[in-house]
Short mmCIF file of C-alpha atoms in Angstrom, two decimals:
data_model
loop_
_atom_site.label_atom_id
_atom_site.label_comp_id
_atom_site.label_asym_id
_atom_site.label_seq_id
_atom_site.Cartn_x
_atom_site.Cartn_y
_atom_site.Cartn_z
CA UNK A 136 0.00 0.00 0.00
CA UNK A 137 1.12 3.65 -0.52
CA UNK A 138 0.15 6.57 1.77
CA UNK A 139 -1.56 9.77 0.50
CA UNK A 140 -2.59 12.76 2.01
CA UNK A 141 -5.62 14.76 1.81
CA UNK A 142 -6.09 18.46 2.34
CA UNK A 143 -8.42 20.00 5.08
CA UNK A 144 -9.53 23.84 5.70
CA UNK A 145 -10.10 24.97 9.17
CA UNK A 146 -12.35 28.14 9.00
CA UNK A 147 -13.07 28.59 12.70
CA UNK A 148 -11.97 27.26 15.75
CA UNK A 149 -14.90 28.06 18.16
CA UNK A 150 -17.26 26.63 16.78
CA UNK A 151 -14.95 24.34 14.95
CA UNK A 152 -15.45 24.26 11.17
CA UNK A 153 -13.41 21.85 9.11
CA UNK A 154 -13.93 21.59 5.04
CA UNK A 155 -12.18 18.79 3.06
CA UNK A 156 -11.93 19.81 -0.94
CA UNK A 157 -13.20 16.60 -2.64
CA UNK A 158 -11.39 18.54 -6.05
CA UNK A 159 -8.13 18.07 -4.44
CA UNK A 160 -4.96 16.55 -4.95
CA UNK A 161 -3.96 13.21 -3.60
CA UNK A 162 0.09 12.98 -3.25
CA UNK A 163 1.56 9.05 -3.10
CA UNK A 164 4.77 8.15 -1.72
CA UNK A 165 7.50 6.86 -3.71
CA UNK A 166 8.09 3.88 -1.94
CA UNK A 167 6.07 0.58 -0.12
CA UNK A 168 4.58 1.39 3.28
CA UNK A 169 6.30 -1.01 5.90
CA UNK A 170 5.40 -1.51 9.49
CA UNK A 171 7.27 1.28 11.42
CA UNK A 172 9.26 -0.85 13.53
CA UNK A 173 10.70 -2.25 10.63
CA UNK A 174 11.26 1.06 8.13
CA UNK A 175 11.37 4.11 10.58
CA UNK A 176 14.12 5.75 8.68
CA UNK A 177 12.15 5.38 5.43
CA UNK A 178 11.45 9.22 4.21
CA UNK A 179 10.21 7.84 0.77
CA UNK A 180 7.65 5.48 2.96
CA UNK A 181 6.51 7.24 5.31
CA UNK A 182 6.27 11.02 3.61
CA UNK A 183 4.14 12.33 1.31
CA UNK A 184 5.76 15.46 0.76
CA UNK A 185 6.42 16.50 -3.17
CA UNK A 186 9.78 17.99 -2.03
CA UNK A 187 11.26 14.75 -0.45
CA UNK A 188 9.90 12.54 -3.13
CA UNK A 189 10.42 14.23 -6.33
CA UNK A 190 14.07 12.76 -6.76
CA UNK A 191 13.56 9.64 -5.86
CA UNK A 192 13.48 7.63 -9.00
CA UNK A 193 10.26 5.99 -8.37
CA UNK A 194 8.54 9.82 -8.43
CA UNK A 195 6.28 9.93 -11.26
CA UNK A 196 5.85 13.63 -12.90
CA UNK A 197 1.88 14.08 -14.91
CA UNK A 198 2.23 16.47 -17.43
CA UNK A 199 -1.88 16.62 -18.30
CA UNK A 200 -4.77 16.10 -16.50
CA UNK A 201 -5.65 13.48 -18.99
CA UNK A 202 -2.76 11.71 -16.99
CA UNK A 203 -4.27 12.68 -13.55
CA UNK A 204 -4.79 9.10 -12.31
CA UNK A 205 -1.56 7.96 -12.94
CA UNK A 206 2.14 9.10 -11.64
CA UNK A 207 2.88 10.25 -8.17
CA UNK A 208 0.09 12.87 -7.83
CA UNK A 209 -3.30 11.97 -8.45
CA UNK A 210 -7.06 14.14 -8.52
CA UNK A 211 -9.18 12.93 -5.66
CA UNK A 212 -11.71 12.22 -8.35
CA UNK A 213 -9.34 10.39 -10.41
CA UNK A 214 -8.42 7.83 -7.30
CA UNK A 215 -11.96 7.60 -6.62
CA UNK A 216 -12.61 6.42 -10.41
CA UNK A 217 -9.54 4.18 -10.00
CA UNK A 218 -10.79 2.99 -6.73
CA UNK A 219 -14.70 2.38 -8.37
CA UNK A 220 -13.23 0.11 -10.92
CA UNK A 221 -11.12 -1.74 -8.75
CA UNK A 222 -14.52 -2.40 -6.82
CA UNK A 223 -13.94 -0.34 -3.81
CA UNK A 224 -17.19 1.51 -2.96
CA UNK A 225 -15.15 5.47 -3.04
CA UNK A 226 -18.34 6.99 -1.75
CA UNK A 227 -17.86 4.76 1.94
CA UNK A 228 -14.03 5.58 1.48
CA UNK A 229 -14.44 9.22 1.26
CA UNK A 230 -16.81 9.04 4.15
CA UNK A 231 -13.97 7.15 6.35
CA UNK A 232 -11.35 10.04 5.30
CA UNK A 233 -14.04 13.21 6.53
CA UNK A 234 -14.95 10.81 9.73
CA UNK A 235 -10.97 10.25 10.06
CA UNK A 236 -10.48 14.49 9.71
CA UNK A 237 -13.41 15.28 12.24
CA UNK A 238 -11.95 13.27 15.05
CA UNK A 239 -8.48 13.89 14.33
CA UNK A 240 -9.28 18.13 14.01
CA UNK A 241 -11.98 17.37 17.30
CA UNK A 242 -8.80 15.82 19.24
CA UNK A 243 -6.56 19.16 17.91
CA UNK A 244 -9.73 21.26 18.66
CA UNK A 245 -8.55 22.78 22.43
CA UNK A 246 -4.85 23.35 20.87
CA UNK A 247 -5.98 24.49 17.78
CA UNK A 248 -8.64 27.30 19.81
CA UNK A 249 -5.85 28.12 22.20
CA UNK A 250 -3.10 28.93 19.38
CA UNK A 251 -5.55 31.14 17.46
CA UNK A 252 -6.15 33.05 20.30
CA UNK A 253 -2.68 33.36 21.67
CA UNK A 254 -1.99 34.42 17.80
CA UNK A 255 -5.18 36.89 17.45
CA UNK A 256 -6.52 39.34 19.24
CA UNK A 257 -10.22 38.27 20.36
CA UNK A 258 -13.51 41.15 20.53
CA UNK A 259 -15.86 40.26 23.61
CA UNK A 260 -17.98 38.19 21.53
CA UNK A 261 -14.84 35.54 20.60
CA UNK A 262 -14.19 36.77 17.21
CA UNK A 263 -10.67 37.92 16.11
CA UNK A 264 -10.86 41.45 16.26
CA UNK A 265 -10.40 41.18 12.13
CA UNK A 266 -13.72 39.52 11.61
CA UNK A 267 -15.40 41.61 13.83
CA UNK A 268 -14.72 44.65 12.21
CA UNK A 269 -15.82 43.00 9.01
CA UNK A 270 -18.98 42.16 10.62
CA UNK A 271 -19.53 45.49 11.57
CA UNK A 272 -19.02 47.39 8.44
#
């Protein structure tokens, strides 16, 4: 199996709001997932990042989006289409990957609020003092 990532959008952090772009990109690794214990040291296994794989000599450049569901870096709709034909319901596996971003941004949720507002100054009302002159006028 290879790894990919998926791209998420926090909007607000009290009351959390998460979006995940179903239009995005999925990025592979260059190399075969192994159990950690066994291939910790394994950048190319382990990372998804297009600046650590794209020397390796397993990266895979697309240079169309005719191509988009082949190579290194796929569509999300393009692994979902790959993913239909190989059977694989993508509707219940795109369902998994929002479940798997809720609880992952609900665990973040209390560092996430406390960062923001360490970073931004709040109004009375818990908005960044930015918004809430926008919301004014």
């Amino acid at each position: 199996p290879r790894a990919f990532r998926v791209y998420g959008l926090v909007t607000s952090t009290a009351p959390l709001r998460v979006y995940v772009h179903r239009d995005g990109l999925v990025h592979f690794c260059t190399e075969t997932y192994k159990p950690p214990q066994k291939d910790m040291a394994n950048l190319y296994a382990h990372l998804t990042n297009y600046a650590i794989n794209k020397n390796h000599e397993n990266f895979q450049f697309n240079d169309s989006l005719e191509n988009c569901g082949t190579g290194s870096k796929w569509t999300i709709k393009a692994l979902g289409t790959w993913l239909d034909d190989k059977g694989i319901d993508f509707g219940t596996v795109w369902d998994n990957i929002k479940n798997a971003t809720a609880l992952t941004m609900i665990a973040a949720s209390a560092t996430l609020s406390h960062e923001y507002k360490a970073c931004f100054a709040q109004s009375k009302d818990g908005r960044s003092s930015e918004t809430a002159k926008a919301h004014r006028g």
